[in-house]
Structures are given as structure tokens and as C-alpha cells.
Amino acid sequence: MVYQLSHTTSYKYQSGVTFCHNIATIKPKNLLGQEVLDYELEISPKPTEISERTDFFGNTVTRFSIQKFHKELKVTAKSKVLRNSNLQPDIHTSDFGKSITLNEALLEMQSMNSEILDVKQYVLESILIAKISPEIKAYASVSFQPDRPIFEAAFELMQRIFNDFEFNTDVTNVATPIQDVMEQKKGVCQDFAQIGIACLRSVGLPARYVSGYIETLPPPGKEKLIGTDASHAWFSMYIPKFGWVDFDPTNNQIPKNQHIIVAHGRDYYDVPPLKGVIYSSGKNKMKVEVDIRPAV
């Protein structure tokens, strides 16, 4: 499937801005099963300085600064992406990947080979998943038992988060601690991804945050509206000798072609679509519009 993707973030500043410096992590990744066919970044006002590089996690980040007075900032990323999940290793056909238990996985994680050393960073604390509470550890222990396959346990964890937590956009924000999410059992995709990551790390397994998009389909008989899709997030677990496997607890599914990957990180803090600093006073208003549709 080839998708045409547009992501627009706009800020309106009550008192105007004299200087801003921003980092955008908004370009989809090139990886097995996903190819970026075209990409364009439009920024208004035109940046005084702009550069692109690959960050520590292998994501494309664009840094730009605007050094003149402006009352509105608009950043639009347009991409054409080819998704073919059939090219990716299938966990369902991997006897070892499906059967490795928690005890066996933790033993494999003691290896000193380069791949294991690289993924060990995803077991450590991160900015938004710094302290894992006893409640989260207890929640994880329901699914993760020493002699149970970790894929089976993670799949069950995904289902439990889907059933136990309410999707509610009015309860949390990007700074809400995961312990609050755990107590309220309410939040959005970012929160559910980070709960899943915390659970996996609590039993010693590497888990990373995946930011991206998912195509949302309109109700039968209804036309799809422009700008109704949204940024999405899910979590990924590393299975020794197999690789990373993604889980989407918001939609209770293993991501396939409808999921487009933008970035990987330890949690949301590493990969927000747009962040920066401004010299200004007064209030500002942000608006985000995302549209994903099959390319014509």
C-alpha cells in the first residue's frame, strides 16, 4: 500500500515571537517493510537556518530557527510512503520467537554481543518512565511469568491495556506521569504505549516507544474527512534472536500496513513531532492536522 501523508502543525502567538528554534521529528523512517518515496517539509515563515541529521536512535530530525518577528508558525510535512509488512519477519512463523520464555529471554540478555548491548538501553529508566511503581510491576506480573513465552505474555498485556483503560483525550497531556494514568485507567495512545513499555521494563525486557500514524477508516457510507487522522503511538518489545515486535494497545492489534513509523525512542520525550523554544510573551494556540490516504 502506498500512502500520501500530510502533517501540519500551526502556532498562533498572541504577542508575536522575535526568535524561535525548533526540532522536528516528523519524517517517516526508511526500514524493512517501509520506504519513503517522497518527502517535503514546508515552513512558514522561511527559516533563517535549517539543517537535517540522524539522531542517536536513527530518526531523521530537522533543526530550524526563525530570527525575525512573526505571529504565526506553520510547519507542514508531506510524505509518500510505501508499506509492505510482508517483507518484515513474521513472529507467527518463528518457532523460537514465539516460544522463548521470560527466563530464557533474560538469560539471552546477559550476552555481550553488539545487538544485545544496543538494546539494553531500552531496559533502563527514561525521562517519562523514570520510576516504575509497585502497581505497574504487579500489573505486568499478571501476564509475565518465568516459564511463559514473552510474545504470548506481551500480546495478552496489549489486550489487557485495551480492555482495562479508557481512551479519553480530556484527562492527560504529554507531561502526565504514567502512575497517574495507571491509577485513572484513562488516557490516549501515548499513555497506553508508555504503560506497556513500563510493564516490559519492570520484568527486565527491552521496550521502546514508536511514534507514527495510523490510517483511520470512515464509517460505512461516509466520506473520509481531511485532517481527521492523528499522530499515533505504540510500543515495541525486543525478542532475543528474533528482533523487535510491535504492539498497538490502543487498537488491540499487531501493527501492519496501516501503521506508518516515524521514529523510535525510549519514550515520548525523545520523539515529539515538534518542539522548541521561543522568545515571546502572552498566550499561544496550537493546531494539528493530519491526513493519511491511499495514494492515487
PDB file of C-alpha atoms in Angstrom:
ATOM      1  CA  MET A   1       0.000   0.000   0.000  1.00  0.00           C
ATOM      2  CA  VAL A   2       1.249   3.484  -0.904  1.00  0.00           C
ATOM      3  CA  TYR A   3       0.061   6.291   1.363  1.00  0.00           C
ATOM      4  CA  GLN A   4       0.017  10.036   0.873  1.00  0.00           C
ATOM      5  CA  LEU A   5       0.577  11.722   4.223  1.00  0.00           C
ATOM      6  CA  SER A   6       0.264  15.336   5.330  1.00  0.00           C
ATOM      7  CA  HIS A   7       1.013  16.588   8.869  1.00  0.00           C
ATOM      8  CA  THR A   8       0.543  20.284   9.657  1.00  0.00           C
ATOM      9  CA  THR A   9       1.345  21.938  12.984  1.00  0.00           C
ATOM     10  CA  SER A  10       0.494  25.624  13.352  1.00  0.00           C
ATOM     11  CA  TYR A  11       1.038  28.050  16.211  1.00  0.00           C
ATOM     12  CA  LYS A  12      -0.605  31.442  16.601  1.00  0.00           C
ATOM     13  CA  TYR A  13       1.121  33.789  19.042  1.00  0.00           C
ATOM     14  CA  GLN A  14      -0.876  36.460  20.847  1.00  0.00           C
ATOM     15  CA  SER A  15       2.068  38.840  21.205  1.00  0.00           C
ATOM     16  CA  GLY A  16       4.240  37.603  18.364  1.00  0.00           C
ATOM     17  CA  VAL A  17       7.657  35.936  18.500  1.00  0.00           C
ATOM     18  CA  THR A  18      11.029  37.575  17.862  1.00  0.00           C
ATOM     19  CA  PHE A  19      13.073  34.357  17.715  1.00  0.00           C
ATOM     20  CA  CYS A  20      12.389  30.621  17.767  1.00  0.00           C
ATOM     21  CA  HIS A  21      14.474  27.476  17.475  1.00  0.00           C
ATOM     22  CA  ASN A  22      12.751  24.176  16.759  1.00  0.00           C
ATOM     23  CA  ILE A  23      13.397  20.467  16.275  1.00  0.00           C
ATOM     24  CA  ALA A  24      11.027  18.481  14.076  1.00  0.00           C
ATOM     25  CA  THR A  25      10.912  14.677  14.194  1.00  0.00           C
ATOM     26  CA  ILE A  26       8.327  14.219  11.524  1.00  0.00           C
ATOM     27  CA  LYS A  27       9.895  12.416   8.560  1.00  0.00           C
ATOM     28  CA  PRO A  28       8.850   8.741   8.249  1.00  0.00           C
ATOM     29  CA  LYS A  29      11.603   6.170   8.541  1.00  0.00           C
ATOM     30  CA  ASN A  30      13.130   4.046   5.821  1.00  0.00           C
ATOM     31  CA  LEU A  31      13.232   0.496   7.153  1.00  0.00           C
ATOM     32  CA  LEU A  32      12.368  -3.053   6.150  1.00  0.00           C
ATOM     33  CA  GLY A  33       8.746  -3.024   5.024  1.00  0.00           C
ATOM     34  CA  GLN A  34       8.548   0.766   4.773  1.00  0.00           C
ATOM     35  CA  GLU A  35      10.055   3.033   2.101  1.00  0.00           C
ATOM     36  CA  VAL A  36       9.778   6.812   1.878  1.00  0.00           C
ATOM     37  CA  LEU A  37       9.148   7.570  -1.798  1.00  0.00           C
ATOM     38  CA  ASP A  38       8.881  11.336  -1.428  1.00  0.00           C
ATOM     39  CA  TYR A  39       9.192  13.885   1.363  1.00  0.00           C
ATOM     40  CA  GLU A  40       8.854  17.652   1.584  1.00  0.00           C
ATOM     41  CA  LEU A  41       8.943  19.979   4.578  1.00  0.00           C
ATOM     42  CA  GLU A  42       7.275  23.383   4.247  1.00  0.00           C
ATOM     43  CA  ILE A  43       7.935  26.006   6.940  1.00  0.00           C
ATOM     44  CA  SER A  44       6.408  29.467   7.137  1.00  0.00           C
ATOM     45  CA  PRO A  45       7.954  31.967   7.781  1.00  0.00           C
ATOM     46  CA  LYS A  46      11.021  30.780   5.907  1.00  0.00           C
ATOM     47  CA  PRO A  47      13.712  29.673   8.381  1.00  0.00           C
ATOM     48  CA  THR A  48      16.876  31.703   8.764  1.00  0.00           C
ATOM     49  CA  GLU A  49      18.790  28.482   9.416  1.00  0.00           C
ATOM     50  CA  ILE A  50      17.822  24.867   8.744  1.00  0.00           C
ATOM     51  CA  SER A  51      19.649  21.525   8.869  1.00  0.00           C
ATOM     52  CA  GLU A  52      18.834  17.819   8.855  1.00  0.00           C
ATOM     53  CA  ARG A  53      20.596  14.949  10.585  1.00  0.00           C
ATOM     54  CA  THR A  54      20.085  11.469  12.003  1.00  0.00           C
ATOM     55  CA  ASP A  55      19.781  11.300  15.790  1.00  0.00           C
ATOM     56  CA  PHE A  56      21.062   8.679  18.241  1.00  0.00           C
ATOM     57  CA  PHE A  57      18.000   6.475  17.685  1.00  0.00           C
ATOM     58  CA  GLY A  58      18.233   6.542  13.889  1.00  0.00           C
ATOM     59  CA  ASN A  59      15.438   9.087  13.409  1.00  0.00           C
ATOM     60  CA  THR A  60      15.610  11.989  10.964  1.00  0.00           C
ATOM     61  CA  VAL A  61      15.465  15.310  12.809  1.00  0.00           C
ATOM     62  CA  THR A  62      15.283  18.775  11.266  1.00  0.00           C
ATOM     63  CA  ARG A  63      16.552  21.768  13.217  1.00  0.00           C
ATOM     64  CA  PHE A  64      15.458  25.250  12.153  1.00  0.00           C
ATOM     65  CA  SER A  65      15.401  28.754  13.560  1.00  0.00           C
ATOM     66  CA  ILE A  66      13.404  31.833  12.601  1.00  0.00           C
ATOM     67  CA  GLN A  67      15.146  35.050  13.558  1.00  0.00           C
ATOM     68  CA  LYS A  68      12.542  37.638  12.650  1.00  0.00           C
ATOM     69  CA  PHE A  69       9.274  38.777  14.175  1.00  0.00           C
ATOM     70  CA  HIS A  70       6.277  36.574  13.356  1.00  0.00           C
ATOM     71  CA  LYS A  71       2.795  35.988  14.774  1.00  0.00           C
ATOM     72  CA  GLU A  72       2.238  32.541  13.287  1.00  0.00           C
ATOM     73  CA  LEU A  73       4.364  29.457  12.618  1.00  0.00           C
ATOM     74  CA  LYS A  74       3.211  26.758  10.242  1.00  0.00           C
ATOM     75  CA  VAL A  75       5.099  23.508   9.629  1.00  0.00           C
ATOM     76  CA  THR A  76       3.795  21.016   7.064  1.00  0.00           C
ATOM     77  CA  ALA A  77       5.403  17.663   6.267  1.00  0.00           C
ATOM     78  CA  LYS A  78       4.213  15.911   3.111  1.00  0.00           C
ATOM     79  CA  SER A  79       5.262  12.309   2.509  1.00  0.00           C
ATOM     80  CA  LYS A  80       4.571   9.440   0.180  1.00  0.00           C
ATOM     81  CA  VAL A  81       5.248   6.114   1.878  1.00  0.00           C
ATOM     82  CA  LEU A  82       5.207   2.531   0.606  1.00  0.00           C
ATOM     83  CA  ARG A  83       4.210  -0.008   3.260  1.00  0.00           C
ATOM     84  CA  ASN A  84       4.645  -3.749   2.769  1.00  0.00           C
ATOM     85  CA  SER A  85       4.610  -5.540   6.111  1.00  0.00           C
ATOM     86  CA  ASN A  86       5.039  -8.882   4.320  1.00  0.00           C
ATOM     87  CA  LEU A  87       8.733  -8.028   3.943  1.00  0.00           C
ATOM     88  CA  GLN A  88       9.183  -7.979   7.718  1.00  0.00           C
ATOM     89  CA  PRO A  89       9.965 -11.126   9.742  1.00  0.00           C
ATOM     90  CA  ASP A  90       6.727 -12.790  10.856  1.00  0.00           C
ATOM     91  CA  ILE A  91       6.690 -13.651  14.548  1.00  0.00           C
ATOM     92  CA  HIS A  92       3.902 -16.166  13.924  1.00  0.00           C
ATOM     93  CA  THR A  93       6.158 -18.322  11.728  1.00  0.00           C
ATOM     94  CA  SER A  94       9.173 -18.163  14.036  1.00  0.00           C
ATOM     95  CA  ASP A  95       9.158 -21.126  16.413  1.00  0.00           C
ATOM     96  CA  PHE A  96      11.935 -19.658  18.560  1.00  0.00           C
ATOM     97  CA  GLY A  97      10.478 -16.148  18.570  1.00  0.00           C
ATOM     98  CA  LYS A  98       7.069 -17.414  19.660  1.00  0.00           C
ATOM     99  CA  SER A  99       8.343 -19.867  22.257  1.00  0.00           C
ATOM    100  CA  ILE A 100      11.202 -18.110  24.107  1.00  0.00           C
ATOM    101  CA  THR A 101      10.193 -17.723  27.736  1.00  0.00           C
ATOM    102  CA  LEU A 102      10.881 -14.865  30.132  1.00  0.00           C
ATOM    103  CA  ASN A 103      13.634 -16.815  31.891  1.00  0.00           C
ATOM    104  CA  GLU A 104      15.241 -17.726  28.575  1.00  0.00           C
ATOM    105  CA  ALA A 105      15.000 -14.156  27.273  1.00  0.00           C
ATOM    106  CA  LEU A 106      16.595 -12.715  30.416  1.00  0.00           C
ATOM    107  CA  LEU A 107      19.437 -15.238  30.076  1.00  0.00           C
ATOM    108  CA  GLU A 108      19.980 -14.188  26.445  1.00  0.00           C
ATOM    109  CA  MET A 109      20.042 -10.545  27.578  1.00  0.00           C
ATOM    110  CA  GLN A 110      23.218 -11.275  29.554  1.00  0.00           C
ATOM    111  CA  SER A 111      25.128 -11.713  26.299  1.00  0.00           C
ATOM    112  CA  MET A 112      27.770  -9.137  25.398  1.00  0.00           C
ATOM    113  CA  ASN A 113      27.236  -9.204  21.619  1.00  0.00           C
ATOM    114  CA  SER A 114      26.715  -5.850  19.897  1.00  0.00           C
ATOM    115  CA  GLU A 115      22.989  -6.277  19.239  1.00  0.00           C
ATOM    116  CA  ILE A 116      22.193  -7.086  22.873  1.00  0.00           C
ATOM    117  CA  LEU A 117      24.395  -4.237  24.094  1.00  0.00           C
ATOM    118  CA  ASP A 118      22.488  -1.857  21.823  1.00  0.00           C
ATOM    119  CA  VAL A 119      19.034  -2.888  23.048  1.00  0.00           C
ATOM    120  CA  LYS A 120      19.952  -2.871  26.743  1.00  0.00           C
ATOM    121  CA  GLN A 121      19.418   0.901  26.799  1.00  0.00           C
ATOM    122  CA  TYR A 122      15.693   0.200  26.405  1.00  0.00           C
ATOM    123  CA  VAL A 123      15.592  -1.611  29.756  1.00  0.00           C
ATOM    124  CA  LEU A 124      16.858   1.458  31.621  1.00  0.00           C
ATOM    125  CA  GLU A 125      14.856   4.334  33.060  1.00  0.00           C
ATOM    126  CA  SER A 126      13.971   7.209  30.724  1.00  0.00           C
ATOM    127  CA  ILE A 127      12.680  10.739  31.248  1.00  0.00           C
ATOM    128  CA  LEU A 128       8.963   9.888  31.304  1.00  0.00           C
ATOM    129  CA  ILE A 129       9.373   6.316  32.582  1.00  0.00           C
ATOM    130  CA  ALA A 130      11.798   7.031  35.389  1.00  0.00           C
ATOM    131  CA  LYS A 131      10.296   5.198  38.334  1.00  0.00           C
ATOM    132  CA  ILE A 132       8.189   2.107  37.836  1.00  0.00           C
ATOM    133  CA  SER A 133       5.683   1.794  40.659  1.00  0.00           C
ATOM    134  CA  PRO A 134       4.710  -1.398  42.515  1.00  0.00           C
ATOM    135  CA  GLU A 135       1.266  -1.085  40.869  1.00  0.00           C
ATOM    136  CA  ILE A 136       2.765  -1.266  37.382  1.00  0.00           C
ATOM    137  CA  LYS A 137       5.021  -4.164  38.382  1.00  0.00           C
ATOM    138  CA  ALA A 138       2.015  -6.024  39.762  1.00  0.00           C
ATOM    139  CA  TYR A 139       0.025  -5.306  36.582  1.00  0.00           C
ATOM    140  CA  ALA A 140       2.875  -6.710  34.463  1.00  0.00           C
ATOM    141  CA  SER A 141       3.287  -9.819  36.612  1.00  0.00           C
ATOM    142  CA  VAL A 142      -0.223 -10.995  35.747  1.00  0.00           C
ATOM    143  CA  SER A 143       0.945 -11.663  32.177  1.00  0.00           C
ATOM    144  CA  PHE A 144       4.680 -12.234  32.545  1.00  0.00           C
ATOM    145  CA  GLN A 145       5.537 -15.494  34.275  1.00  0.00           C
ATOM    146  CA  PRO A 146       9.060 -17.035  34.269  1.00  0.00           C
ATOM    147  CA  ASP A 147       8.201 -20.020  32.055  1.00  0.00           C
ATOM    148  CA  ARG A 148       5.671 -18.298  29.778  1.00  0.00           C
ATOM    149  CA  PRO A 149       6.640 -17.215  26.217  1.00  0.00           C
ATOM    150  CA  ILE A 150       7.213 -13.460  26.223  1.00  0.00           C
ATOM    151  CA  PHE A 151       5.378 -12.932  22.915  1.00  0.00           C
ATOM    152  CA  GLU A 152       2.278 -14.582  24.336  1.00  0.00           C
ATOM    153  CA  ALA A 153       2.608 -12.516  27.508  1.00  0.00           C
ATOM    154  CA  ALA A 154       3.093  -9.224  25.622  1.00  0.00           C
ATOM    155  CA  PHE A 155       0.133  -9.992  23.378  1.00  0.00           C
ATOM    156  CA  GLU A 156      -2.009 -10.545  26.452  1.00  0.00           C
ATOM    157  CA  LEU A 157      -0.667  -7.335  28.025  1.00  0.00           C
ATOM    158  CA  MET A 158      -1.713  -5.420  24.891  1.00  0.00           C
ATOM    159  CA  GLN A 159      -5.218  -6.889  25.141  1.00  0.00           C
ATOM    160  CA  ARG A 160      -5.477  -6.086  28.845  1.00  0.00           C
ATOM    161  CA  ILE A 161      -4.475  -2.436  28.333  1.00  0.00           C
ATOM    162  CA  PHE A 162      -7.054  -2.208  25.535  1.00  0.00           C
ATOM    163  CA  ASN A 163      -9.781  -3.597  27.804  1.00  0.00           C
ATOM    164  CA  ASP A 164      -8.773  -2.020  31.124  1.00  0.00           C
ATOM    165  CA  PHE A 165      -8.025   1.556  30.007  1.00  0.00           C
ATOM    166  CA  GLU A 166     -10.447   4.112  28.592  1.00  0.00           C
ATOM    167  CA  PHE A 167      -9.383   6.213  25.607  1.00  0.00           C
ATOM    168  CA  ASN A 168     -10.074   9.774  26.740  1.00  0.00           C
ATOM    169  CA  THR A 169      -8.454  12.885  25.278  1.00  0.00           C
ATOM    170  CA  ASP A 170      -9.538  15.161  28.146  1.00  0.00           C
ATOM    171  CA  VAL A 171      -7.713  13.503  31.043  1.00  0.00           C
ATOM    172  CA  THR A 172      -3.979  13.539  30.267  1.00  0.00           C
ATOM    173  CA  ASN A 173      -1.331  15.601  28.492  1.00  0.00           C
ATOM    174  CA  VAL A 174       2.267  14.951  27.446  1.00  0.00           C
ATOM    175  CA  ALA A 175       3.519  15.637  30.973  1.00  0.00           C
ATOM    176  CA  THR A 176       1.090  13.376  32.845  1.00  0.00           C
ATOM    177  CA  PRO A 177       3.054  10.810  34.915  1.00  0.00           C
ATOM    178  CA  ILE A 178       2.397   7.195  33.975  1.00  0.00           C
ATOM    179  CA  GLN A 179       1.458   6.473  37.587  1.00  0.00           C
ATOM    180  CA  ASP A 180      -1.488   8.878  37.230  1.00  0.00           C
ATOM    181  CA  VAL A 181      -2.518   7.092  34.033  1.00  0.00           C
ATOM    182  CA  MET A 182      -2.254   3.775  35.854  1.00  0.00           C
ATOM    183  CA  GLU A 183      -4.471   4.992  38.682  1.00  0.00           C
ATOM    184  CA  GLN A 184      -7.113   6.643  36.484  1.00  0.00           C
ATOM    185  CA  LYS A 185      -7.078   3.948  33.784  1.00  0.00           C
ATOM    186  CA  LYS A 186      -7.687   6.719  31.237  1.00  0.00           C
ATOM    187  CA  GLY A 187      -5.544   8.382  28.588  1.00  0.00           C
ATOM    188  CA  VAL A 188      -4.528   8.355  24.949  1.00  0.00           C
ATOM    189  CA  CYS A 189      -2.285   6.262  22.709  1.00  0.00           C
ATOM    190  CA  GLN A 190       0.886   7.867  24.067  1.00  0.00           C
ATOM    191  CA  ASP A 191      -0.102   6.931  27.618  1.00  0.00           C
ATOM    192  CA  PHE A 192      -1.028   3.354  26.717  1.00  0.00           C
ATOM    193  CA  ALA A 193       2.274   2.879  24.869  1.00  0.00           C
ATOM    194  CA  GLN A 194       4.227   4.095  27.888  1.00  0.00           C
ATOM    195  CA  ILE A 195       2.258   1.858  30.273  1.00  0.00           C
ATOM    196  CA  GLY A 196       3.180  -1.092  28.054  1.00  0.00           C
ATOM    197  CA  ILE A 197       6.836  -0.048  28.000  1.00  0.00           C
ATOM    198  CA  ALA A 198       6.924   0.349  31.779  1.00  0.00           C
ATOM    199  CA  CYS A 199       5.419  -3.115  32.240  1.00  0.00           C
ATOM    200  CA  LEU A 200       8.003  -4.725  29.953  1.00  0.00           C
ATOM    201  CA  ARG A 201      10.926  -2.919  31.578  1.00  0.00           C
ATOM    202  CA  SER A 202       9.653  -3.900  35.010  1.00  0.00           C
ATOM    203  CA  VAL A 203      10.345  -7.567  34.168  1.00  0.00           C
ATOM    204  CA  GLY A 204      13.709  -6.794  32.563  1.00  0.00           C
ATOM    205  CA  LEU A 205      12.734  -6.771  28.882  1.00  0.00           C
ATOM    206  CA  PRO A 206      13.789  -4.065  26.367  1.00  0.00           C
ATOM    207  CA  ALA A 207      10.877  -1.942  25.185  1.00  0.00           C
ATOM    208  CA  ARG A 208      10.816   1.166  23.024  1.00  0.00           C
ATOM    209  CA  TYR A 209       8.318   3.848  22.057  1.00  0.00           C
ATOM    210  CA  VAL A 210       7.143   4.042  18.446  1.00  0.00           C
ATOM    211  CA  SER A 211       5.694   7.256  17.077  1.00  0.00           C
ATOM    212  CA  GLY A 212       3.895   7.379  13.769  1.00  0.00           C
ATOM    213  CA  TYR A 213       0.489   7.380  12.179  1.00  0.00           C
ATOM    214  CA  ILE A 214      -2.374   5.008  11.574  1.00  0.00           C
ATOM    215  CA  GLU A 215      -4.873   5.262   8.760  1.00  0.00           C
ATOM    216  CA  THR A 216      -8.361   5.690  10.187  1.00  0.00           C
ATOM    217  CA  LEU A 217     -11.238   4.441   8.100  1.00  0.00           C
ATOM    218  CA  PRO A 218     -14.557   6.371   7.983  1.00  0.00           C
ATOM    219  CA  PRO A 219     -17.861   4.698   8.935  1.00  0.00           C
ATOM    220  CA  PRO A 220     -19.527   2.721   6.122  1.00  0.00           C
ATOM    221  CA  GLY A 221     -21.095   5.039   3.591  1.00  0.00           C
ATOM    222  CA  LYS A 222     -19.327   8.129   4.925  1.00  0.00           C
ATOM    223  CA  GLU A 223     -16.641  10.089   3.073  1.00  0.00           C
ATOM    224  CA  LYS A 224     -13.269  10.439   4.743  1.00  0.00           C
ATOM    225  CA  LEU A 225     -12.635  13.965   6.002  1.00  0.00           C
ATOM    226  CA  ILE A 226      -9.298  15.714   5.523  1.00  0.00           C
ATOM    227  CA  GLY A 227      -7.355  16.247   8.740  1.00  0.00           C
ATOM    228  CA  THR A 228      -9.177  13.629  10.845  1.00  0.00           C
ATOM    229  CA  ASP A 229      -6.256  11.253  11.180  1.00  0.00           C
ATOM    230  CA  ALA A 230      -3.848  11.840  14.049  1.00  0.00           C
ATOM    231  CA  SER A 231      -0.372  11.134  15.259  1.00  0.00           C
ATOM    232  CA  HIS A 232      -0.253   7.718  16.856  1.00  0.00           C
ATOM    233  CA  ALA A 233       1.976   5.775  19.230  1.00  0.00           C
ATOM    234  CA  TRP A 234       2.512   2.170  20.245  1.00  0.00           C
ATOM    235  CA  PHE A 235       5.215   0.051  21.886  1.00  0.00           C
ATOM    236  CA  SER A 236       7.764  -2.451  20.658  1.00  0.00           C
ATOM    237  CA  MET A 237       9.360  -5.363  22.526  1.00  0.00           C
ATOM    238  CA  TYR A 238      12.732  -6.907  21.698  1.00  0.00           C
ATOM    239  CA  ILE A 239      12.792 -10.705  21.443  1.00  0.00           C
ATOM    240  CA  PRO A 240      16.355 -12.084  21.575  1.00  0.00           C
ATOM    241  CA  LYS A 241      17.484 -13.820  18.351  1.00  0.00           C
ATOM    242  CA  PHE A 242      14.335 -12.579  16.567  1.00  0.00           C
ATOM    243  CA  GLY A 243      14.140  -8.798  16.811  1.00  0.00           C
ATOM    244  CA  TRP A 244      11.576  -6.122  17.577  1.00  0.00           C
ATOM    245  CA  VAL A 245       7.840  -6.851  17.598  1.00  0.00           C
ATOM    246  CA  ASP A 246       5.305  -4.005  17.693  1.00  0.00           C
ATOM    247  CA  PHE A 247       2.074  -3.939  19.713  1.00  0.00           C
ATOM    248  CA  ASP A 248      -0.706  -1.341  19.455  1.00  0.00           C
ATOM    249  CA  PRO A 249      -2.681  -1.387  22.730  1.00  0.00           C
ATOM    250  CA  THR A 250      -4.954   1.463  21.635  1.00  0.00           C
ATOM    251  CA  ASN A 251      -6.362  -0.672  18.821  1.00  0.00           C
ATOM    252  CA  ASN A 252      -5.553  -4.143  20.210  1.00  0.00           C
ATOM    253  CA  GLN A 253      -3.544  -5.269  17.182  1.00  0.00           C
ATOM    254  CA  ILE A 254      -0.099  -6.076  15.858  1.00  0.00           C
ATOM    255  CA  PRO A 255       0.742  -3.143  13.540  1.00  0.00           C
ATOM    256  CA  LYS A 256       0.740  -3.909   9.835  1.00  0.00           C
ATOM    257  CA  ASN A 257       0.378  -1.793   6.691  1.00  0.00           C
ATOM    258  CA  GLN A 258      -1.980   0.797   8.209  1.00  0.00           C
ATOM    259  CA  HIS A 259       0.736   1.848  10.678  1.00  0.00           C
ATOM    260  CA  ILE A 260       3.411   4.251   9.390  1.00  0.00           C
ATOM    261  CA  ILE A 261       6.542   4.539  11.537  1.00  0.00           C
ATOM    262  CA  VAL A 262       8.156   7.949  12.047  1.00  0.00           C
ATOM    263  CA  ALA A 263      10.528   7.461  14.976  1.00  0.00           C
ATOM    264  CA  HIS A 264      11.749   5.214  17.775  1.00  0.00           C
ATOM    265  CA  GLY A 265      12.773   6.361  21.250  1.00  0.00           C
ATOM    266  CA  ARG A 266      12.816   5.439  24.915  1.00  0.00           C
ATOM    267  CA  ASP A 267       9.523   7.299  25.452  1.00  0.00           C
ATOM    268  CA  TYR A 268       7.605  10.264  24.031  1.00  0.00           C
ATOM    269  CA  TYR A 269      10.201  12.728  25.306  1.00  0.00           C
ATOM    270  CA  ASP A 270      12.705  11.512  22.686  1.00  0.00           C
ATOM    271  CA  VAL A 271      10.418  11.858  19.658  1.00  0.00           C
ATOM    272  CA  PRO A 272       7.768  14.633  19.811  1.00  0.00           C
ATOM    273  CA  PRO A 273       6.838  15.759  16.271  1.00  0.00           C
ATOM    274  CA  LEU A 274       7.826  19.362  17.026  1.00  0.00           C
ATOM    275  CA  LYS A 275       9.493  21.009  19.997  1.00  0.00           C
ATOM    276  CA  GLY A 276      11.415  24.201  20.545  1.00  0.00           C
ATOM    277  CA  VAL A 277      11.976  27.451  22.379  1.00  0.00           C
ATOM    278  CA  ILE A 278      10.577  30.896  21.628  1.00  0.00           C
ATOM    279  CA  TYR A 279      11.221  34.481  22.717  1.00  0.00           C
ATOM    280  CA  SER A 280       7.765  35.839  23.371  1.00  0.00           C
ATOM    281  CA  SER A 281       5.126  36.755  25.942  1.00  0.00           C
ATOM    282  CA  GLY A 282       1.421  36.112  26.056  1.00  0.00           C
ATOM    283  CA  LYS A 283      -0.557  33.061  25.079  1.00  0.00           C
ATOM    284  CA  ASN A 284      -0.235  30.874  22.013  1.00  0.00           C
ATOM    285  CA  LYS A 285      -2.605  28.466  20.308  1.00  0.00           C
ATOM    286  CA  MET A 286      -1.557  25.233  18.621  1.00  0.00           C
ATOM    287  CA  LYS A 287      -3.450  23.299  15.961  1.00  0.00           C
ATOM    288  CA  VAL A 288      -2.504  19.948  14.427  1.00  0.00           C
ATOM    289  CA  GLU A 289      -3.974  18.426  11.280  1.00  0.00           C
ATOM    290  CA  VAL A 290      -3.006  15.014   9.930  1.00  0.00           C
ATOM    291  CA  ASP A 291      -4.313  13.332   6.818  1.00  0.00           C
ATOM    292  CA  ILE A 292      -3.458   9.860   5.545  1.00  0.00           C
ATOM    293  CA  ARG A 293      -4.971   8.329   2.456  1.00  0.00           C
ATOM    294  CA  PRO A 294      -4.034   5.801  -0.213  1.00  0.00           C
ATOM    295  CA  ALA A 295      -2.027   7.491  -2.990  1.00  0.00           C
ATOM    296  CA  VAL A 296      -3.886   7.865  -6.267  1.00  0.00           C
TER     297      VAL A 296
END
